[in-house]
Coordinates of C-alpha atoms and ligand atoms in Angstrom, one line a residue:
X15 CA 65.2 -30.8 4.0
X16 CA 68.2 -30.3 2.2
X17 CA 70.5 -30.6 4.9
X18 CA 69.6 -34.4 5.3
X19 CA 70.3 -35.2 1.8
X20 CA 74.1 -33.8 2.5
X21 CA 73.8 -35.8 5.4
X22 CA 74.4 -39.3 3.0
X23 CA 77.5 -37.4 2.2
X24 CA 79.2 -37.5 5.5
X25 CA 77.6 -41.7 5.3
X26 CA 79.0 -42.4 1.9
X27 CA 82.5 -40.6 2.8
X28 CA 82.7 -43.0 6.5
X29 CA 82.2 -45.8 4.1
X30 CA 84.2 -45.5 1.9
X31 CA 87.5 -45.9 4.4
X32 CA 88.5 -42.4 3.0
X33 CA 88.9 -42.1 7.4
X34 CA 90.8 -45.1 8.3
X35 CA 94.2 -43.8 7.7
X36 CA 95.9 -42.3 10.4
X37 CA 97.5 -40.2 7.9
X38 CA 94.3 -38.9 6.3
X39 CA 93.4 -38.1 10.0
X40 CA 96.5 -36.3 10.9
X41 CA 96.5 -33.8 7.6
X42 CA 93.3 -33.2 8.5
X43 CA 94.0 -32.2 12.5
X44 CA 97.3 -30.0 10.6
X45 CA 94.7 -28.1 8.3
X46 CA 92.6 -27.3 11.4
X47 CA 95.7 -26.2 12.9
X48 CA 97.0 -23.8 10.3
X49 CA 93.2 -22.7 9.8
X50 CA 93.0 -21.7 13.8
X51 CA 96.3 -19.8 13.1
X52 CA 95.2 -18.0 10.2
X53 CA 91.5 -16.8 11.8
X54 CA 93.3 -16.5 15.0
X55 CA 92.3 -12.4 14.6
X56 CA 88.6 -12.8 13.9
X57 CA 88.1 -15.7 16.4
X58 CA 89.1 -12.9 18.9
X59 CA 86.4 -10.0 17.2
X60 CA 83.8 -13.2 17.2
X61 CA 84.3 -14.3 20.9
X62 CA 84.4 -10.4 21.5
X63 CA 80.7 -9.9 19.9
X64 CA 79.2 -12.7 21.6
X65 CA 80.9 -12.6 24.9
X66 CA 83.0 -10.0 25.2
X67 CA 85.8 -12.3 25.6
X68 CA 88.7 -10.3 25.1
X69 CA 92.1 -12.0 23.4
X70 CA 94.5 -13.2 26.4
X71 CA 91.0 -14.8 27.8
X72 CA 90.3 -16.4 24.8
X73 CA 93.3 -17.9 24.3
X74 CA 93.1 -19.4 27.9
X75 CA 89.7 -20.3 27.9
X76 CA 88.8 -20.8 24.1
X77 CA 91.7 -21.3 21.3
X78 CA 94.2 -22.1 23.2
X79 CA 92.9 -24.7 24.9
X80 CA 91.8 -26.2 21.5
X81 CA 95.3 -25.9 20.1
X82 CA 96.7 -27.5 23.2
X83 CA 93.9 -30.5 22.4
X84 CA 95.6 -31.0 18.4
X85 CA 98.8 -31.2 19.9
X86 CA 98.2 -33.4 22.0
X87 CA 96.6 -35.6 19.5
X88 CA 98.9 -35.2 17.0
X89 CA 101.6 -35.9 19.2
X90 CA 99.4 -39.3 20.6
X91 CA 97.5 -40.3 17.7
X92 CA 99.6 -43.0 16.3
X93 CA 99.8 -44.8 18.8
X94 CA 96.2 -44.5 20.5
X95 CA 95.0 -45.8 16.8
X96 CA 97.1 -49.4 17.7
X97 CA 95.4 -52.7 18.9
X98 CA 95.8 -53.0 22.5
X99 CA 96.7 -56.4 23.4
X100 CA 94.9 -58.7 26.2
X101 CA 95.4 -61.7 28.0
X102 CA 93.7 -64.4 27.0
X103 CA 92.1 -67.3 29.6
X104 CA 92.9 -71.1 29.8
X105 CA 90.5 -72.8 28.1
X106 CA 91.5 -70.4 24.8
X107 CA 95.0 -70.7 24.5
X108 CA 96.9 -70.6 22.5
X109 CA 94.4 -67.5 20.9
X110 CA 95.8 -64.0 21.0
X111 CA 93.3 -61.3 22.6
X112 CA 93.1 -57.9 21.9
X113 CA 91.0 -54.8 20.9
X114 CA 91.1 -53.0 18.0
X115 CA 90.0 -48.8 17.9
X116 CA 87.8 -48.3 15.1
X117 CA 85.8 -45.1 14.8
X118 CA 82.1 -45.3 15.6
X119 CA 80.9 -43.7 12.4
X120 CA 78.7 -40.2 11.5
X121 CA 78.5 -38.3 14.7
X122 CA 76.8 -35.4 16.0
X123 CA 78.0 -32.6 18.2
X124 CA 76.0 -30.4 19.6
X125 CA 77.3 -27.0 21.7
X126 CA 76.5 -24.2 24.2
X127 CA 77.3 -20.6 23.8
X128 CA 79.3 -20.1 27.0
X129 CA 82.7 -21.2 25.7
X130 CA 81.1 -21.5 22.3
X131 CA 84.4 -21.9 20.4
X132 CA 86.0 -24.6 22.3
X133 CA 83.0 -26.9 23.5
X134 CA 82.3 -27.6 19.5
X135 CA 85.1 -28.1 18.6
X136 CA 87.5 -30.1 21.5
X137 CA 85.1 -32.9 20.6
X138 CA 85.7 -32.4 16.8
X139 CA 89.3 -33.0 17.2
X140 CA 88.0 -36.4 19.2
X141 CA 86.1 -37.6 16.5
X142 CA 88.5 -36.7 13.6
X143 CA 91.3 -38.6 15.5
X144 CA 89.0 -41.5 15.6
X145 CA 88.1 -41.5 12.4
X146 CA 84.9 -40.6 12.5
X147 CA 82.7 -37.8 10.2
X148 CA 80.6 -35.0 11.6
X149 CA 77.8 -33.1 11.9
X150 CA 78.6 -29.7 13.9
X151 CA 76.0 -27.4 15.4
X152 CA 77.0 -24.9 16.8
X153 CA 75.0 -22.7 19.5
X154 CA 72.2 -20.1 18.0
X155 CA 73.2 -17.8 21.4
X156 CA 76.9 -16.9 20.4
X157 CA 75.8 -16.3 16.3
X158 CA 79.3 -14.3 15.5
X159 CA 81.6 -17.1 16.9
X160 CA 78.6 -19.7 15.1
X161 CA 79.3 -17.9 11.9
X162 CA 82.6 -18.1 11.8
X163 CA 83.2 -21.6 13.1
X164 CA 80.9 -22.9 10.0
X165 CA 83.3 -20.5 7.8
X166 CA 86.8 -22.0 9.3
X167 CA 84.9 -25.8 9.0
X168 CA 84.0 -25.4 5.2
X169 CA 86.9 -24.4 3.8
X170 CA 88.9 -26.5 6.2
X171 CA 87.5 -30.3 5.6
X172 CA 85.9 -32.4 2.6
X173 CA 82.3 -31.8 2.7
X174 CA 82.1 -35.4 3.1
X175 CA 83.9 -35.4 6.6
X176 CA 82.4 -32.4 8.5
X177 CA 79.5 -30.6 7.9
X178 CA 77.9 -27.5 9.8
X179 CA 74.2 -27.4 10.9
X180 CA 73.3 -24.0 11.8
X181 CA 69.8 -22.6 13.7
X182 CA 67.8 -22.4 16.9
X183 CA 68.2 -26.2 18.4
X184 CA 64.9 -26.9 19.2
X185 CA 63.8 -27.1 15.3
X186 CA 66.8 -28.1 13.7
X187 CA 68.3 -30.9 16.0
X188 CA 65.3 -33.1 16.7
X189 CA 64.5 -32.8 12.9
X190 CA 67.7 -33.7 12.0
X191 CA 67.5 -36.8 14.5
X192 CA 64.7 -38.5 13.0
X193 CA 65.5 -38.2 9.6
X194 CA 69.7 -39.8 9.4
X195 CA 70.5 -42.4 12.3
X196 CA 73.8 -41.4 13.7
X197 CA 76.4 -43.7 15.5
X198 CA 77.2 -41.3 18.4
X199 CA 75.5 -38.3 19.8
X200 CA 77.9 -35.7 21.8
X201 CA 76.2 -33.1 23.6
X202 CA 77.1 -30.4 25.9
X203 CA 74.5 -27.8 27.4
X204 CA 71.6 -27.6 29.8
X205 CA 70.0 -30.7 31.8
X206 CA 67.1 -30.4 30.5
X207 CA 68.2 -30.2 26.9
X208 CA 69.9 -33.6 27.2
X209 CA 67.2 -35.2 28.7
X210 CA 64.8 -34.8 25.7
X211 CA 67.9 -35.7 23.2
X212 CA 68.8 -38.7 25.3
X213 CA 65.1 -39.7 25.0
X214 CA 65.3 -39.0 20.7
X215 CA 68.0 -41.2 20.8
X216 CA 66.2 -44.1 22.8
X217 CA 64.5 -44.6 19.8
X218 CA 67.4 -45.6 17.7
X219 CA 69.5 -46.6 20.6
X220 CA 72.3 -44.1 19.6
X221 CA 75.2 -44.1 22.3
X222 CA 75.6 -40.5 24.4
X223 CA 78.0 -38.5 25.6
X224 CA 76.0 -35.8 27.9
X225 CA 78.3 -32.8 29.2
X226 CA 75.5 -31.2 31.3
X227 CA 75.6 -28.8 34.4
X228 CA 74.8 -28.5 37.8
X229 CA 75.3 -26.6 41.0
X230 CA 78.6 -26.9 41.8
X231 CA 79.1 -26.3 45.7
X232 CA 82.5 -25.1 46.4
X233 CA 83.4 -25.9 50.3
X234 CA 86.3 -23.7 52.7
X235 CA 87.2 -25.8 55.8
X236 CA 88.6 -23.7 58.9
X237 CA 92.2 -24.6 57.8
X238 CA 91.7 -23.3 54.2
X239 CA 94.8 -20.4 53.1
X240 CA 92.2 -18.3 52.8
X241 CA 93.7 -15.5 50.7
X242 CA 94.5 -18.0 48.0
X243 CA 90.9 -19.5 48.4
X244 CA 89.7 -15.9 47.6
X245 CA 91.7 -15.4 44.7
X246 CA 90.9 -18.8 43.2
X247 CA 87.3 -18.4 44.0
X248 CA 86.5 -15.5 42.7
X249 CA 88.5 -16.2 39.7
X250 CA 86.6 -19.4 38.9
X251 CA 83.2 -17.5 39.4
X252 CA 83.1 -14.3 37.9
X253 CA 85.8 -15.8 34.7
X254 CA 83.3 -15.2 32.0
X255 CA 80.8 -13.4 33.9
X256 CA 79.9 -17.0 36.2
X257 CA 78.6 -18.3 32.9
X258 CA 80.6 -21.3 33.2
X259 CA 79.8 -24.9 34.1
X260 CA 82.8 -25.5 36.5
X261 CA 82.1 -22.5 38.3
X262 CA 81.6 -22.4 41.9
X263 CA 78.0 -22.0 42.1
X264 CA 78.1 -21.4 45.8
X265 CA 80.0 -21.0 48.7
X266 CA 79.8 -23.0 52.1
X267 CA 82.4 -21.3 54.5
X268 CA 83.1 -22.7 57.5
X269 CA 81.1 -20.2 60.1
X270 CA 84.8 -19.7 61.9
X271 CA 86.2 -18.2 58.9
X272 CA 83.4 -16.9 57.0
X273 CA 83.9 -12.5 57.7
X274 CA 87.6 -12.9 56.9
X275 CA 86.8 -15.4 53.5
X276 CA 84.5 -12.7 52.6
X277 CA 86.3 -9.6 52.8
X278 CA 88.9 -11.6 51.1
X279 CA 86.6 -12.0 48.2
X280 CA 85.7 -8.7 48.3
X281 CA 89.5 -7.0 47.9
X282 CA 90.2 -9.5 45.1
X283 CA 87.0 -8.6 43.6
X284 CA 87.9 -5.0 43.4
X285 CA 91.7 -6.0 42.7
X286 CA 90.9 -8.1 39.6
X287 CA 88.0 -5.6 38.2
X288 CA 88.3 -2.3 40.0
X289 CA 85.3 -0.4 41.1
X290 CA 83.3 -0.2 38.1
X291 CA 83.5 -3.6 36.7
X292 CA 81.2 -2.7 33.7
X293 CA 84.1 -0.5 32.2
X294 CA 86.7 -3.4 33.3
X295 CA 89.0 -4.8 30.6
X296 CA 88.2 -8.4 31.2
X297 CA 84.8 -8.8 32.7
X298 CA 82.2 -10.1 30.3
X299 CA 78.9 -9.6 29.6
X300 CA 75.6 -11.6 30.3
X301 CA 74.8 -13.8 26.7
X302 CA 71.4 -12.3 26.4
X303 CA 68.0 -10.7 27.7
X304 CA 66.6 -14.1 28.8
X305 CA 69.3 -14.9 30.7
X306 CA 69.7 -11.7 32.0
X307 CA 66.2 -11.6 33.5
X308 CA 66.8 -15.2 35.1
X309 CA 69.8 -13.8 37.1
X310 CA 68.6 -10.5 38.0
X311 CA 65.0 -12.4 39.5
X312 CA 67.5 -14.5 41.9
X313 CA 69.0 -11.1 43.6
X314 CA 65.9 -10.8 45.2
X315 CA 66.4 -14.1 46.4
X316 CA 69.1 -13.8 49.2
X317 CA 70.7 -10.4 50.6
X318 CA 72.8 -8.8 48.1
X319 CA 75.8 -7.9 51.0
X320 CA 78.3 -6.9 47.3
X321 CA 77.7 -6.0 44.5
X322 CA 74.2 -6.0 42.7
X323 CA 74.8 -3.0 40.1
X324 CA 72.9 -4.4 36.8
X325 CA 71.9 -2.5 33.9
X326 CA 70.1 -4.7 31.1
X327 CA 71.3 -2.0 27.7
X328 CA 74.5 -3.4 28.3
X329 CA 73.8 -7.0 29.9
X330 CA 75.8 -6.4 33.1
X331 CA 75.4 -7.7 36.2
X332 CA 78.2 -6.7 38.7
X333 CA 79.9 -9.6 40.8
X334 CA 77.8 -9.9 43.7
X335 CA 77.4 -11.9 47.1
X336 CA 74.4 -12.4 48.6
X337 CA 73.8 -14.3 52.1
X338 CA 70.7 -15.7 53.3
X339 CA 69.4 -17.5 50.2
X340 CA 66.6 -19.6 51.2
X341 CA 67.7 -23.6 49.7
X342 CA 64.5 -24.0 48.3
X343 CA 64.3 -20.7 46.2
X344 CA 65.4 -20.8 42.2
X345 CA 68.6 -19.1 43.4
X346 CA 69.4 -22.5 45.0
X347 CA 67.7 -24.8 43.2
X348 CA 68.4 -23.8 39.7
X349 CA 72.1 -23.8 38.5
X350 CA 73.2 -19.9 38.7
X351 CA 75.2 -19.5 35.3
X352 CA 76.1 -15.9 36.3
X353 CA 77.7 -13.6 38.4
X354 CA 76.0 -14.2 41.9
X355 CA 77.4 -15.9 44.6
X356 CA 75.1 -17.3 47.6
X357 CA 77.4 -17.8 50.5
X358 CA 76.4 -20.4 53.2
X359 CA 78.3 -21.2 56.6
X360 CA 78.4 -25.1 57.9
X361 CA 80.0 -25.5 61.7
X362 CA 80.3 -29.5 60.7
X363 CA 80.2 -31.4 57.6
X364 CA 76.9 -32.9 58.4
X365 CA 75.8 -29.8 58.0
X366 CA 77.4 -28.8 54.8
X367 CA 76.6 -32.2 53.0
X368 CA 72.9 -32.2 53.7
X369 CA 72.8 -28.7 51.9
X370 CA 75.2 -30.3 49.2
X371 CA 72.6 -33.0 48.8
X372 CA 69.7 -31.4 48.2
X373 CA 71.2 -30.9 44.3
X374 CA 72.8 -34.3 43.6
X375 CA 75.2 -34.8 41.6
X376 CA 77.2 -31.6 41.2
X377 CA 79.5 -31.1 37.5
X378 CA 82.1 -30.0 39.4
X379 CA 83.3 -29.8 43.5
X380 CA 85.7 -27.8 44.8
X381 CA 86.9 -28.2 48.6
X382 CA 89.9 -25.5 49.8
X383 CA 91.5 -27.1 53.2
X384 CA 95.3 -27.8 54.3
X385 CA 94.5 -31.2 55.4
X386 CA 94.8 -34.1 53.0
X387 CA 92.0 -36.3 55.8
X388 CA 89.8 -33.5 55.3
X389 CA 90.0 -33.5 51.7
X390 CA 89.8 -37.0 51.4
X391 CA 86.5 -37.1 53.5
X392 CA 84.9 -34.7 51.3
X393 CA 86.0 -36.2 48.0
X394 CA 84.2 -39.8 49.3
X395 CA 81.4 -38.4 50.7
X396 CA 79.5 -36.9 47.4
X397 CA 79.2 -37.8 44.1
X398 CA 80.3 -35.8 41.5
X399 CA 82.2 -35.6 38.3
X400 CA 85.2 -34.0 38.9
X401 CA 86.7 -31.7 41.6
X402 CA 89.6 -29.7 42.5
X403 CA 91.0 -29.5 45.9
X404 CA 92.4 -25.9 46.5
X405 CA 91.4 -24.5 43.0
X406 CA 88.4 -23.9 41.2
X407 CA 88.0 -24.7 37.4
X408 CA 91.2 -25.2 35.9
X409 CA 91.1 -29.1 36.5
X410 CA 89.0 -28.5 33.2
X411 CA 92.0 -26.8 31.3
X412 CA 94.2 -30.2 31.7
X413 CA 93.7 -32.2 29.1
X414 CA 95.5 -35.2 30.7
X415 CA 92.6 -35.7 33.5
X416 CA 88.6 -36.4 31.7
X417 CA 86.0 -34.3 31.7
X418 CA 82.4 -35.1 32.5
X419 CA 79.9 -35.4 34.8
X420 CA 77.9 -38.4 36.3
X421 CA 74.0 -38.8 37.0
X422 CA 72.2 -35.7 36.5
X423 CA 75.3 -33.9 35.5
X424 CA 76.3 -35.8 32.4
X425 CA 77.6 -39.2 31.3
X426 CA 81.1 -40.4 29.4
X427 CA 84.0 -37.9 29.4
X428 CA 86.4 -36.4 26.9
X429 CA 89.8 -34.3 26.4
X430 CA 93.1 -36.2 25.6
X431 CA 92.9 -39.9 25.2
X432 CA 90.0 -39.7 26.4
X433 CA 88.2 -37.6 23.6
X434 CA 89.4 -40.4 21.2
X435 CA 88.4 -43.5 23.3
X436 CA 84.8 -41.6 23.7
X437 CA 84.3 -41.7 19.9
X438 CA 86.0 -45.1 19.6
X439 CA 84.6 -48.4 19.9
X440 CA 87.4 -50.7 21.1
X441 CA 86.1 -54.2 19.1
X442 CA 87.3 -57.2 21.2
X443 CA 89.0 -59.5 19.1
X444 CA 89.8 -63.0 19.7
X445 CA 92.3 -64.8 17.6
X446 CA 92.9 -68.5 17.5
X447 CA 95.4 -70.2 15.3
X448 CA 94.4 -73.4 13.0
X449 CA 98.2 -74.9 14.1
X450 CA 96.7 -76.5 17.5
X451 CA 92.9 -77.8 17.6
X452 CA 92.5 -80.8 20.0
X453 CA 89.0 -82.6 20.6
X454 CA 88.9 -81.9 24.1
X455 CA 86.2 -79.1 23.8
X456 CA 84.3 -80.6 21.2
X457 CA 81.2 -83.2 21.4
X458 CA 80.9 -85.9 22.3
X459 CA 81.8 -84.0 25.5
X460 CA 80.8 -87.2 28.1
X461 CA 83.8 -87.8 30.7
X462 CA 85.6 -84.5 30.0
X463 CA 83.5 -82.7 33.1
X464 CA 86.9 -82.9 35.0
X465 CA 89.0 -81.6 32.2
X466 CA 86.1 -79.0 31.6
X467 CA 86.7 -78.0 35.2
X468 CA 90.3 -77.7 34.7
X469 CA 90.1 -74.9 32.1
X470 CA 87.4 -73.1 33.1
X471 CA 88.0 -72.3 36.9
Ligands
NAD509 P1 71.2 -25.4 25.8 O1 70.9 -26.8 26.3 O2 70.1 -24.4 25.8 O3 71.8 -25.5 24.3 C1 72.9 -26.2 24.0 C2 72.7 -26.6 22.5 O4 71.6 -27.4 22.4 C3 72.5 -25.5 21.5 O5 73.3 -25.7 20.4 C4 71.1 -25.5 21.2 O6 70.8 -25.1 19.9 C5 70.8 -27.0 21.3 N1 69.4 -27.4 21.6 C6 68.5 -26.6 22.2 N2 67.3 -27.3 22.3 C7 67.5 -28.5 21.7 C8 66.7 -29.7 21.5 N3 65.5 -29.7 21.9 N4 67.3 -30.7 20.8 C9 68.6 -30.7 20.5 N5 69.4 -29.6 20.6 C10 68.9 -28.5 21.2 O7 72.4 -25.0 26.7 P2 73.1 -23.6 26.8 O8 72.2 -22.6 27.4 O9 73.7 -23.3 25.5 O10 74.3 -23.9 27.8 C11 74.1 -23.8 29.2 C12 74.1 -25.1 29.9 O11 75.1 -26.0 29.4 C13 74.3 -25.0 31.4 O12 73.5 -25.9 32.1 C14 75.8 -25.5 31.6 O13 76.1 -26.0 32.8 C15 75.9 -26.5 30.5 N6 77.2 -26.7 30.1 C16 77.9 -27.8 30.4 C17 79.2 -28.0 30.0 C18 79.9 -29.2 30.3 O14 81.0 -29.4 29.7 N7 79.4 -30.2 31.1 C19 79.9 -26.9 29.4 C20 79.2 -25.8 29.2 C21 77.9 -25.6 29.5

């Protein structure tokens, strides 16, 4: 295959130390930069033909948030790139401790098509700053925005520090795996997906990052605003069509509140997409066929009480509610990924959790209540990987908090600092001067127990 013969390029040029500058690192970061700026137009036509993403939503969900991530790095990167001092114990002094950021090597990064521009590339901007060289594949789904990203990656860096693996996953990646050993793996898409590359990489032992999904339950206590919850919830799951792994996946309403949270929904439904949301500017389409037969199986799943207008010629499935979803039906076991919200009411948080449970370990949780006890409760009492209290989904746009998930949802976490330190390997240094080198640790080591005891307490 020719691509792994290329592969020994993006070795070779790691090797050489061509990386280890942090001013190679930050003209390559600039270049990206300027490049985004100059394809800013056909980034918008891309994300248009895949998604129907239109402009002001790409920018706040795609490009924008990846120019906000080079900022931020360029702005940080010096100083994220220095040793970070430690303490050092007793029995060591006088030594110095501390650990030195060194880039992990050839990496791979692997994305979905749902934000298809963004969740390649965020993590690109990680491992340049890092100093690491890449192998990008981008999702087969989203093939205009795939295109183009491999386009903008070419003429942008040496050949030597990125590279672009294009094709349907299941062929190319595992291929790919067992022919070049890479020194990280970073992944985002489906569950099941990551499972089989976390078990690829076994082999070689090749360190993860896995930014998988889940059903993320999204809770309204009695005390809730409730027009604000409305507004936030329906913007969080119908933004790009519900395809969206920080999207509420469903609703558990507190029963006291439930007909007012609903016809709440409903008005900002109808305020944010009118009454044909097929001809809305704004609401996107459903990525494909197969995906669009998955979603349009789990509206016979519950009571469609909004919505439920689909036609498949043009991928659109309306936003729609439904209400008695049965919790062991696909609807509620599999994650949704589209524009269907089952809506569940709890009169205690027993209640609620045992429903929560039944899908451990939820991407994201979202609770909406005016009490900071409450929302304390709830944050303890699940696990998940990260949550918003009053809001849905933007706690992924801040690039000062991490991103990931935990157990079945994912493991490590990226954006900011973090995107660095996840394609870093801090290397624990310990250094001892020649100055000062008494006998006491050294053999014959008979009657120094007490001294011993001393220094290492
Ligand atoms: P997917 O797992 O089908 O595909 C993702 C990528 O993996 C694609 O590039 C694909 O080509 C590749 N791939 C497919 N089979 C492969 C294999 N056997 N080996 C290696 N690579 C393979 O996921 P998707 O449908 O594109 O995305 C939807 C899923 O991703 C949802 O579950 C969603 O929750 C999750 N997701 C998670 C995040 C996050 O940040 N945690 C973000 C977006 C999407």
């Amino acid at each position: 295959m020719t691509h792994i013969t290329r592969l020994q390029d993006l070795r070779h040029f790691f090797d050489s130390g061509a990386t280890r500058p942090a001013a190679f690192r930050i003209a390559q970061l600039k270049a990206f930069r300027s490049s985004l700026r100059r394809y800013e137009k056909e980034i918008y036509e891309a994300l248009y033909t895949d998604l129907k993403k239109i402009p002001e939503e790409a920018w706040f969900t795609e490009n924008g948030l990846l120019m906000q991530e080079i900022n931020h790095t360029l702005r940080h990167l010096n100083g994220w790139m220095q040793p970070v001092g430690r303490r050092t114990n007793l029995v060591n002094l006088p030594s110095s401790s501390f650990l030195l950021p060194s880039p992990k090597g050839v990496v791979l990064i692997i994305g979905p098509w749902n934000f298809p521009l963004q969740l390649l590339l965020i993590p690109l901007v990680g491992a340049i700053a890092a100093g690491n060289t890449v192998l990008v594949k981008p999702s087969e789904h989203a093939p205009a925005t795939a295109a183009l990203i491999e386009k903008i990656l070419t003429e942008t860096f040496p050949p030597g520090l990125v590279q672009v693996v294009q094709g349907d996953g299941i062929t190319v990646v595992p291929a790919i795996m067992k022919a070049f050993r890479f020194d990280h793996i970073f992944y985002t898409g489906s569950t099941a997906v990551g499972r089989a590359i976390a078990k690829a990489a076994a082999d070689e032992l090749t360190p993860l990052t896995l930014e998988l999904g889940g059903k993320d339950p999204c809770v309204v206590e009695a005390d809730a605003n409730l027009k604000v919850a409305a507004r936030r919830i329906v913007l969080g799951k119908f933004s790009n069509a519900g395809q969206m792994c920080v999207s509420p996946d469903y609703l558990l309403v507190h029963a006291t509140v439930k007909d007012r949270l609903l016809q709440l929904i409903k008005e900002q439904i109808l305020a944010f997409y009118g009454e044909n949301p097929a001809e809305a500017y704004g609401y996107n389409k459903i990525i494909n066929e197969k995906n669009f037969d998955r979603l349009i199986s789990y509206l016979s799943q519950g009571k469609i009480v909004y919505g439920g207008q689909h036609d498949r010629s043009q991928l659109y499935i309306a936003p729609s509610i439904l209400e008695e979803a049965d919790p062991d039906s696909a609807l509620m076991r599999e994650e949704i990924f589209g524009p269907l919200l089952p809506v569940f009411t709890f009169h205690n948080r027993e209640e609620a959790l045992a429903l929560i449970r039944r899908n451990p370990n939820p991407l994201a949780f979202y609770v909406f209540t005016a009490s900071r006890k409450t929302e304390r409760e709830w944050l303890e009492a699940l696990s998940f990987g990260t949550a918003a209290v009053n809001n849905t989904a933007l706690q992924f746009t801040n690039h000062h908090l991490p991103f990931g998930g935990v157990g079945q949802s994912g493991m490590g976490a990226y954006h900011g600092k973090n995107s660095f330190d996840c394609f870093t390997h801090y290397k624990a240094v310990m250094r001892t001067p020649a100055w000062f080198d008494p006998a006491l640790k050294y053999p014959p080591l008979k009657g120094k127990l007490k001294l011993l005891k001393f220094l290492l307490r």
